[in-house]
């Protein structure tokens, strides 16, 4: 059930999906993918069995799972401490991707998604603003007017033979309204390994630079590629520096687990010592092989070595016990597609909760999900053809293109009025 209120008036969310996931073992991904080496995957129709029952617009909303970090940042008076919380938020935003090897459904042009979480203190709206290239724009705000978080994501997917790499192009902008501060960053690259054979596994890598546009402080984070022996698997580390590049603190942890901050000198001394130990180990057993690992390497130890004097900034919430049967969803993800009667009467008809293929999949009706997915994609193609004949352009509803106010780069900005609940002339996409 959903929609019940707890004693404190906060809505209670569902804790499992209507039906557990089915086995993907009977399907060969290779039969589909061998035709596509080097191609952009957004142009290829994938069978529904590789999906998870969420739209990419809902998957994007998972950035908000650890919104408490933004509220905490707002409450702090030191700019460095605020940056630590923002960095923890940026790392936590990708944590839900761990072991999530199902692909979210591609949103249809004009599809929308809204989420109001009174318990977490935010509301969010997203819209699919472009189909080729696929671009999803979102805008979230704190219910106490303490923050605004917005951005647009254009996921570039590339297939490399053994792995699929997703580069999430687009800028994230977080405004802390009480401090009149804005932070911007871009997300790391995500890679799914063993697409053809073996157990699928995920890593995130690349550099993330968070800029505080008011103070000039920056946080430079490096998401480490795993390396051959998995020594660096899931690791994130970096520094916060002031505008003259002086290091104010060091950050380290794993994007799947936690993030700590510590004094830079202490961190560097630890790194030096760690490197010396590693070299001694290495010289005792000579190794030469630089191929990418096939099997997912096991991390050195389950968790992060905590350097004495460190402060914990963020720790992941454990997944629910039924997560493995539910597409490895977190508790937060489990509630994203729930729909109750009351909600159905207020959301616009473009909301992905009303999408029949995702609904069928979450109910375990795979054949129906497959038929509906084909039908919706066909309907979208026909609509596009008809538009090109009549030379009318697609108009986005809740977002418009314009320069990001802090970086100057092209962005999608919220146009307002969504929450007035006055929905007319919405496209018929389902």
PDB file of C-alpha atoms in Angstrom, residues 154-371:
ATOM      1  CA  UNK A 154      22.724  14.708 -21.741  1.00  0.00           C
ATOM      2  CA  UNK A 155      23.978  11.132 -21.207  1.00  0.00           C
ATOM      3  CA  UNK A 156      26.386  10.074 -23.969  1.00  0.00           C
ATOM      4  CA  UNK A 157      26.510   6.273 -24.082  1.00  0.00           C
ATOM      5  CA  UNK A 158      29.290   4.474 -25.918  1.00  0.00           C
ATOM      6  CA  UNK A 159      29.789   0.745 -26.352  1.00  0.00           C
ATOM      7  CA  UNK A 160      33.410  -0.448 -26.214  1.00  0.00           C
ATOM      8  CA  UNK A 161      33.128  -4.183 -26.841  1.00  0.00           C
ATOM      9  CA  UNK A 162      33.252  -5.319 -23.211  1.00  0.00           C
ATOM     10  CA  UNK A 163      31.820  -2.255 -21.528  1.00  0.00           C
ATOM     11  CA  UNK A 164      29.332   0.584 -21.914  1.00  0.00           C
ATOM     12  CA  UNK A 165      30.508   4.026 -20.890  1.00  0.00           C
ATOM     13  CA  UNK A 166      28.024   6.749 -19.942  1.00  0.00           C
ATOM     14  CA  UNK A 167      29.320  10.282 -19.867  1.00  0.00           C
ATOM     15  CA  UNK A 168      26.724  12.496 -18.178  1.00  0.00           C
ATOM     16  CA  UNK A 169      27.295  15.804 -19.962  1.00  0.00           C
ATOM     17  CA  UNK A 170      25.662  18.783 -18.259  1.00  0.00           C
ATOM     18  CA  UNK A 171      26.204  21.156 -15.347  1.00  0.00           C
ATOM     19  CA  UNK A 172      24.815  20.795 -11.826  1.00  0.00           C
ATOM     20  CA  UNK A 173      24.071  24.099 -10.077  1.00  0.00           C
ATOM     21  CA  UNK A 174      23.332  24.360  -6.362  1.00  0.00           C
ATOM     22  CA  UNK A 175      22.334  27.692  -4.831  1.00  0.00           C
ATOM     23  CA  UNK A 176      22.391  28.144  -1.058  1.00  0.00           C
ATOM     24  CA  UNK A 177      19.953  31.013  -0.793  1.00  0.00           C
ATOM     25  CA  UNK A 178      20.695  32.143   2.775  1.00  0.00           C
ATOM     26  CA  UNK A 179      24.392  32.564   1.926  1.00  0.00           C
ATOM     27  CA  UNK A 180      23.756  33.946  -1.563  1.00  0.00           C
ATOM     28  CA  UNK A 181      26.215  31.306  -2.848  1.00  0.00           C
ATOM     29  CA  UNK A 182      26.198  29.178  -6.003  1.00  0.00           C
ATOM     30  CA  UNK A 183      28.195  26.002  -6.621  1.00  0.00           C
ATOM     31  CA  UNK A 184      28.560  24.267  -9.999  1.00  0.00           C
ATOM     32  CA  UNK A 185      30.054  20.917 -11.055  1.00  0.00           C
ATOM     33  CA  UNK A 186      29.762  18.109 -13.600  1.00  0.00           C
ATOM     34  CA  UNK A 187      29.350  14.412 -12.788  1.00  0.00           C
ATOM     35  CA  UNK A 188      31.967  11.670 -13.282  1.00  0.00           C
ATOM     36  CA  UNK A 189      31.810   9.097 -16.093  1.00  0.00           C
ATOM     37  CA  UNK A 190      30.034   5.834 -15.301  1.00  0.00           C
ATOM     38  CA  UNK A 191      31.089   2.548 -16.883  1.00  0.00           C
ATOM     39  CA  UNK A 192      29.296  -0.822 -16.877  1.00  0.00           C
ATOM     40  CA  UNK A 193      31.735  -3.717 -17.421  1.00  0.00           C
ATOM     41  CA  UNK A 194      31.194  -7.290 -18.659  1.00  0.00           C
ATOM     42  CA  UNK A 195      28.304  -6.446 -20.941  1.00  0.00           C
ATOM     43  CA  UNK A 196      28.771  -9.675 -22.886  1.00  0.00           C
ATOM     44  CA  UNK A 197      29.858 -12.324 -20.389  1.00  0.00           C
ATOM     45  CA  UNK A 198      30.517 -12.506 -16.673  1.00  0.00           C
ATOM     46  CA  UNK A 199      28.972 -10.517 -13.856  1.00  0.00           C
ATOM     47  CA  UNK A 200      28.097  -6.926 -14.708  1.00  0.00           C
ATOM     48  CA  UNK A 201      29.854  -4.365 -12.523  1.00  0.00           C
ATOM     49  CA  UNK A 202      29.999  -0.590 -12.400  1.00  0.00           C
ATOM     50  CA  UNK A 203      32.685   1.971 -11.801  1.00  0.00           C
ATOM     51  CA  UNK A 204      32.713   5.769 -11.819  1.00  0.00           C
ATOM     52  CA  UNK A 205      35.820   7.661 -12.824  1.00  0.00           C
ATOM     53  CA  UNK A 206      37.021  11.103 -13.823  1.00  0.00           C
ATOM     54  CA  UNK A 207      37.605  14.467 -12.215  1.00  0.00           C
ATOM     55  CA  UNK A 208      34.869  16.540 -10.644  1.00  0.00           C
ATOM     56  CA  UNK A 209      35.549  20.212  -9.966  1.00  0.00           C
ATOM     57  CA  UNK A 210      33.110  22.028  -7.690  1.00  0.00           C
ATOM     58  CA  UNK A 211      33.369  25.830  -7.762  1.00  0.00           C
ATOM     59  CA  UNK A 212      31.960  28.255  -5.207  1.00  0.00           C
ATOM     60  CA  UNK A 213      31.303  31.250  -7.484  1.00  0.00           C
ATOM     61  CA  UNK A 214      31.099  33.709  -4.587  1.00  0.00           C
ATOM     62  CA  UNK A 215      34.390  32.903  -2.795  1.00  0.00           C
ATOM     63  CA  UNK A 216      36.422  31.344  -5.615  1.00  0.00           C
ATOM     64  CA  UNK A 217      37.004  28.239  -3.468  1.00  0.00           C
ATOM     65  CA  UNK A 218      37.165  24.985  -5.400  1.00  0.00           C
ATOM     66  CA  UNK A 219      36.893  21.339  -4.514  1.00  0.00           C
ATOM     67  CA  UNK A 220      38.854  19.075  -6.884  1.00  0.00           C
ATOM     68  CA  UNK A 221      37.759  15.445  -6.595  1.00  0.00           C
ATOM     69  CA  UNK A 222      39.221  12.490  -8.438  1.00  0.00           C
ATOM     70  CA  UNK A 223      37.057   9.381  -8.903  1.00  0.00           C
ATOM     71  CA  UNK A 224      39.746   6.728  -9.402  1.00  0.00           C
ATOM     72  CA  UNK A 225      39.535   4.131 -12.161  1.00  0.00           C
ATOM     73  CA  UNK A 226      39.740   0.726 -10.575  1.00  0.00           C
ATOM     74  CA  UNK A 227      43.157  -0.380 -11.911  1.00  0.00           C
ATOM     75  CA  UNK A 228      44.122  -3.974 -12.557  1.00  0.00           C
ATOM     76  CA  UNK A 229      44.092  -5.292  -9.000  1.00  0.00           C
ATOM     77  CA  UNK A 230      41.134  -3.281  -7.826  1.00  0.00           C
ATOM     78  CA  UNK A 231      43.237  -1.352  -5.350  1.00  0.00           C
ATOM     79  CA  UNK A 232      41.544   1.899  -6.350  1.00  0.00           C
ATOM     80  CA  UNK A 233      38.037   0.468  -6.803  1.00  0.00           C
ATOM     81  CA  UNK A 234      35.336   3.035  -5.863  1.00  0.00           C
ATOM     82  CA  UNK A 235      37.926   5.425  -4.383  1.00  0.00           C
ATOM     83  CA  UNK A 236      37.399   9.178  -4.375  1.00  0.00           C
ATOM     84  CA  UNK A 237      39.903  11.703  -3.105  1.00  0.00           C
ATOM     85  CA  UNK A 238      40.757  15.357  -3.504  1.00  0.00           C
ATOM     86  CA  UNK A 239      41.202  18.764  -1.924  1.00  0.00           C
ATOM     87  CA  UNK A 240      39.310  21.918  -1.150  1.00  0.00           C
ATOM     88  CA  UNK A 241      41.429  24.951  -2.018  1.00  0.00           C
ATOM     89  CA  UNK A 242      40.948  28.683  -1.694  1.00  0.00           C
ATOM     90  CA  UNK A 243      41.102  31.063  -4.648  1.00  0.00           C
ATOM     91  CA  UNK A 244      44.895  31.317  -4.391  1.00  0.00           C
ATOM     92  CA  UNK A 245      45.034  27.470  -4.617  1.00  0.00           C
ATOM     93  CA  UNK A 246      46.067  26.950  -0.994  1.00  0.00           C
ATOM     94  CA  UNK A 247      44.819  23.541   0.200  1.00  0.00           C
ATOM     95  CA  UNK A 248      42.309  23.983   3.031  1.00  0.00           C
ATOM     96  CA  UNK A 249      41.438  20.337   3.595  1.00  0.00           C
ATOM     97  CA  UNK A 250      41.678  16.893   1.992  1.00  0.00           C
ATOM     98  CA  UNK A 251      38.701  14.641   1.224  1.00  0.00           C
ATOM     99  CA  UNK A 252      38.779  10.872   0.747  1.00  0.00           C
ATOM    100  CA  UNK A 253      36.466   7.880   0.758  1.00  0.00           C
ATOM    101  CA  UNK A 254      34.471   5.689  -1.621  1.00  0.00           C
ATOM    102  CA  UNK A 255      31.469   6.807  -3.654  1.00  0.00           C
ATOM    103  CA  UNK A 256      29.752   3.564  -2.643  1.00  0.00           C
ATOM    104  CA  UNK A 257      30.240   4.107   1.083  1.00  0.00           C
ATOM    105  CA  UNK A 258      31.438   7.298   2.735  1.00  0.00           C
ATOM    106  CA  UNK A 259      33.414  10.520   2.534  1.00  0.00           C
ATOM    107  CA  UNK A 260      35.827  11.928   5.148  1.00  0.00           C
ATOM    108  CA  UNK A 261      37.733  15.183   5.491  1.00  0.00           C
ATOM    109  CA  UNK A 262      41.143  15.596   7.110  1.00  0.00           C
ATOM    110  CA  UNK A 263      43.961  18.125   7.352  1.00  0.00           C
ATOM    111  CA  UNK A 264      45.987  18.154   4.050  1.00  0.00           C
ATOM    112  CA  UNK A 265      49.376  17.594   5.735  1.00  0.00           C
ATOM    113  CA  UNK A 266      48.083  14.526   7.605  1.00  0.00           C
ATOM    114  CA  UNK A 267      46.580  13.187   4.360  1.00  0.00           C
ATOM    115  CA  UNK A 268      49.801  13.636   2.401  1.00  0.00           C
ATOM    116  CA  UNK A 269      51.885  11.967   5.082  1.00  0.00           C
ATOM    117  CA  UNK A 270      49.477   9.004   5.043  1.00  0.00           C
ATOM    118  CA  UNK A 271      49.597   8.793   1.216  1.00  0.00           C
ATOM    119  CA  UNK A 272      53.396   8.838   1.197  1.00  0.00           C
ATOM    120  CA  UNK A 273      53.559   6.059   3.746  1.00  0.00           C
ATOM    121  CA  UNK A 274      50.909   4.040   1.902  1.00  0.00           C
ATOM    122  CA  UNK A 275      52.825   4.380  -1.377  1.00  0.00           C
ATOM    123  CA  UNK A 276      56.071   3.218   0.269  1.00  0.00           C
ATOM    124  CA  UNK A 277      54.333   0.112   1.650  1.00  0.00           C
ATOM    125  CA  UNK A 278      52.771  -0.620  -1.730  1.00  0.00           C
ATOM    126  CA  UNK A 279      56.140  -0.380  -3.487  1.00  0.00           C
ATOM    127  CA  UNK A 280      57.729  -2.769  -1.001  1.00  0.00           C
ATOM    128  CA  UNK A 281      54.915  -5.243  -1.623  1.00  0.00           C
ATOM    129  CA  UNK A 282      55.254  -4.807  -5.382  1.00  0.00           C
ATOM    130  CA  UNK A 283      59.008  -5.409  -5.503  1.00  0.00           C
ATOM    131  CA  UNK A 284      58.473  -8.657  -3.623  1.00  0.00           C
ATOM    132  CA  UNK A 285      56.150  -9.926  -6.398  1.00  0.00           C
ATOM    133  CA  UNK A 286      56.852  -8.692  -9.912  1.00  0.00           C
ATOM    134  CA  UNK A 287      53.758  -8.288 -12.050  1.00  0.00           C
ATOM    135  CA  UNK A 288      53.326  -7.223 -15.637  1.00  0.00           C
ATOM    136  CA  UNK A 289      49.911  -6.972 -17.263  1.00  0.00           C
ATOM    137  CA  UNK A 290      47.962  -3.836 -18.020  1.00  0.00           C
ATOM    138  CA  UNK A 291      44.749  -5.188 -19.540  1.00  0.00           C
ATOM    139  CA  UNK A 292      41.475  -4.008 -18.078  1.00  0.00           C
ATOM    140  CA  UNK A 293      40.247  -6.500 -15.492  1.00  0.00           C
ATOM    141  CA  UNK A 294      37.477  -8.835 -16.608  1.00  0.00           C
ATOM    142  CA  UNK A 295      36.129  -9.866 -13.267  1.00  0.00           C
ATOM    143  CA  UNK A 296      35.067  -7.185 -10.880  1.00  0.00           C
ATOM    144  CA  UNK A 297      38.069  -6.859  -8.580  1.00  0.00           C
ATOM    145  CA  UNK A 298      37.289  -7.253  -4.911  1.00  0.00           C
ATOM    146  CA  UNK A 299      38.096  -4.126  -2.934  1.00  0.00           C
ATOM    147  CA  UNK A 300      41.187  -4.413  -0.709  1.00  0.00           C
ATOM    148  CA  UNK A 301      39.020  -4.410   2.328  1.00  0.00           C
ATOM    149  CA  UNK A 302      35.344  -3.785   2.686  1.00  0.00           C
ATOM    150  CA  UNK A 303      35.755  -0.218   3.701  1.00  0.00           C
ATOM    151  CA  UNK A 304      37.935   2.814   3.896  1.00  0.00           C
ATOM    152  CA  UNK A 305      40.916   3.118   6.230  1.00  0.00           C
ATOM    153  CA  UNK A 306      40.074   6.112   8.441  1.00  0.00           C
ATOM    154  CA  UNK A 307      43.093   8.364   8.911  1.00  0.00           C
ATOM    155  CA  UNK A 308      43.298   9.519  12.555  1.00  0.00           C
ATOM    156  CA  UNK A 309      41.857  13.022  12.974  1.00  0.00           C
ATOM    157  CA  UNK A 310      39.332  12.658  10.127  1.00  0.00           C
ATOM    158  CA  UNK A 311      35.734  13.912  10.192  1.00  0.00           C
ATOM    159  CA  UNK A 312      32.955  11.815   8.641  1.00  0.00           C
ATOM    160  CA  UNK A 313      30.985  13.939   6.136  1.00  0.00           C
ATOM    161  CA  UNK A 314      28.632  11.340   4.682  1.00  0.00           C
ATOM    162  CA  UNK A 315      27.844   7.641   5.055  1.00  0.00           C
ATOM    163  CA  UNK A 316      25.590   5.632   2.781  1.00  0.00           C
ATOM    164  CA  UNK A 317      22.235   4.325   4.028  1.00  0.00           C
ATOM    165  CA  UNK A 318      22.228   0.507   3.825  1.00  0.00           C
ATOM    166  CA  UNK A 319      20.000  -0.915   1.096  1.00  0.00           C
ATOM    167  CA  UNK A 320      16.849  -2.739   2.130  1.00  0.00           C
ATOM    168  CA  UNK A 321      17.127  -6.544   2.585  1.00  0.00           C
ATOM    169  CA  UNK A 322      14.977  -7.222  -0.515  1.00  0.00           C
ATOM    170  CA  UNK A 323      17.101  -4.942  -2.758  1.00  0.00           C
ATOM    171  CA  UNK A 324      18.693  -7.753  -4.806  1.00  0.00           C
ATOM    172  CA  UNK A 325      15.267  -9.035  -5.919  1.00  0.00           C
ATOM    173  CA  UNK A 326      14.195  -5.462  -6.684  1.00  0.00           C
ATOM    174  CA  UNK A 327      16.788  -4.389  -9.304  1.00  0.00           C
ATOM    175  CA  UNK A 328      19.218  -3.388  -6.508  1.00  0.00           C
ATOM    176  CA  UNK A 329      17.019  -0.394  -5.694  1.00  0.00           C
ATOM    177  CA  UNK A 330      17.622   1.709  -2.597  1.00  0.00           C
ATOM    178  CA  UNK A 331      14.644   2.408  -0.307  1.00  0.00           C
ATOM    179  CA  UNK A 332      14.436   5.846  -1.929  1.00  0.00           C
ATOM    180  CA  UNK A 333      14.291   4.365  -5.470  1.00  0.00           C
ATOM    181  CA  UNK A 334      11.630   1.860  -4.400  1.00  0.00           C
ATOM    182  CA  UNK A 335       9.152   4.699  -3.807  1.00  0.00           C
ATOM    183  CA  UNK A 336       9.838   6.712  -6.981  1.00  0.00           C
ATOM    184  CA  UNK A 337       7.153   5.122  -9.148  1.00  0.00           C
ATOM    185  CA  UNK A 338       4.432   4.651  -6.539  1.00  0.00           C
ATOM    186  CA  UNK A 339       1.088   6.149  -7.467  1.00  0.00           C
ATOM    187  CA  UNK A 340      -1.983   6.673  -5.328  1.00  0.00           C
ATOM    188  CA  UNK A 341      -5.450   7.906  -6.279  1.00  0.00           C
ATOM    189  CA  UNK A 342      -4.963  11.309  -4.711  1.00  0.00           C
ATOM    190  CA  UNK A 343      -1.726  11.904  -6.630  1.00  0.00           C
ATOM    191  CA  UNK A 344      -3.225  10.657  -9.882  1.00  0.00           C
ATOM    192  CA  UNK A 345      -5.824  13.412  -9.755  1.00  0.00           C
ATOM    193  CA  UNK A 346      -3.232  16.237  -9.555  1.00  0.00           C
ATOM    194  CA  UNK A 347      -0.174  15.235 -11.628  1.00  0.00           C
ATOM    195  CA  UNK A 348      -0.068  16.141 -15.338  1.00  0.00           C
ATOM    196  CA  UNK A 349      -0.807  13.382 -17.851  1.00  0.00           C
ATOM    197  CA  UNK A 350       2.866  13.494 -18.972  1.00  0.00           C
ATOM    198  CA  UNK A 351       4.186  12.232 -15.592  1.00  0.00           C
ATOM    199  CA  UNK A 352       6.185   8.995 -15.946  1.00  0.00           C
ATOM    200  CA  UNK A 353       4.165   7.320 -13.191  1.00  0.00           C
ATOM    201  CA  UNK A 354       1.415   7.090 -15.833  1.00  0.00           C
ATOM    202  CA  UNK A 355       3.693   5.446 -18.430  1.00  0.00           C
ATOM    203  CA  UNK A 356       2.201   2.043 -19.273  1.00  0.00           C
ATOM    204  CA  UNK A 357       5.436   0.193 -20.199  1.00  0.00           C
ATOM    205  CA  UNK A 358       7.198   1.063 -16.921  1.00  0.00           C
ATOM    206  CA  UNK A 359       4.047   0.279 -14.929  1.00  0.00           C
ATOM    207  CA  UNK A 360       3.721  -3.134 -16.648  1.00  0.00           C
ATOM    208  CA  UNK A 361       7.367  -3.963 -15.976  1.00  0.00           C
ATOM    209  CA  UNK A 362       7.145  -3.063 -12.296  1.00  0.00           C
ATOM    210  CA  UNK A 363       4.085  -5.366 -12.092  1.00  0.00           C
ATOM    211  CA  UNK A 364       6.150  -8.205 -13.600  1.00  0.00           C
ATOM    212  CA  UNK A 365       4.244  -8.227 -16.918  1.00  0.00           C
ATOM    213  CA  UNK A 366       7.273  -8.361 -19.208  1.00  0.00           C
ATOM    214  CA  UNK A 367       5.538  -9.138 -22.525  1.00  0.00           C
ATOM    215  CA  UNK A 368       3.074  -6.316 -21.999  1.00  0.00           C
ATOM    216  CA  UNK A 369       5.923  -3.971 -21.043  1.00  0.00           C
ATOM    217  CA  UNK A 370       7.723  -4.891 -24.261  1.00  0.00           C
ATOM    218  CA  UNK A 371       4.641  -4.291 -26.440  1.00  0.00           C
TER     219      UNK A 371
END
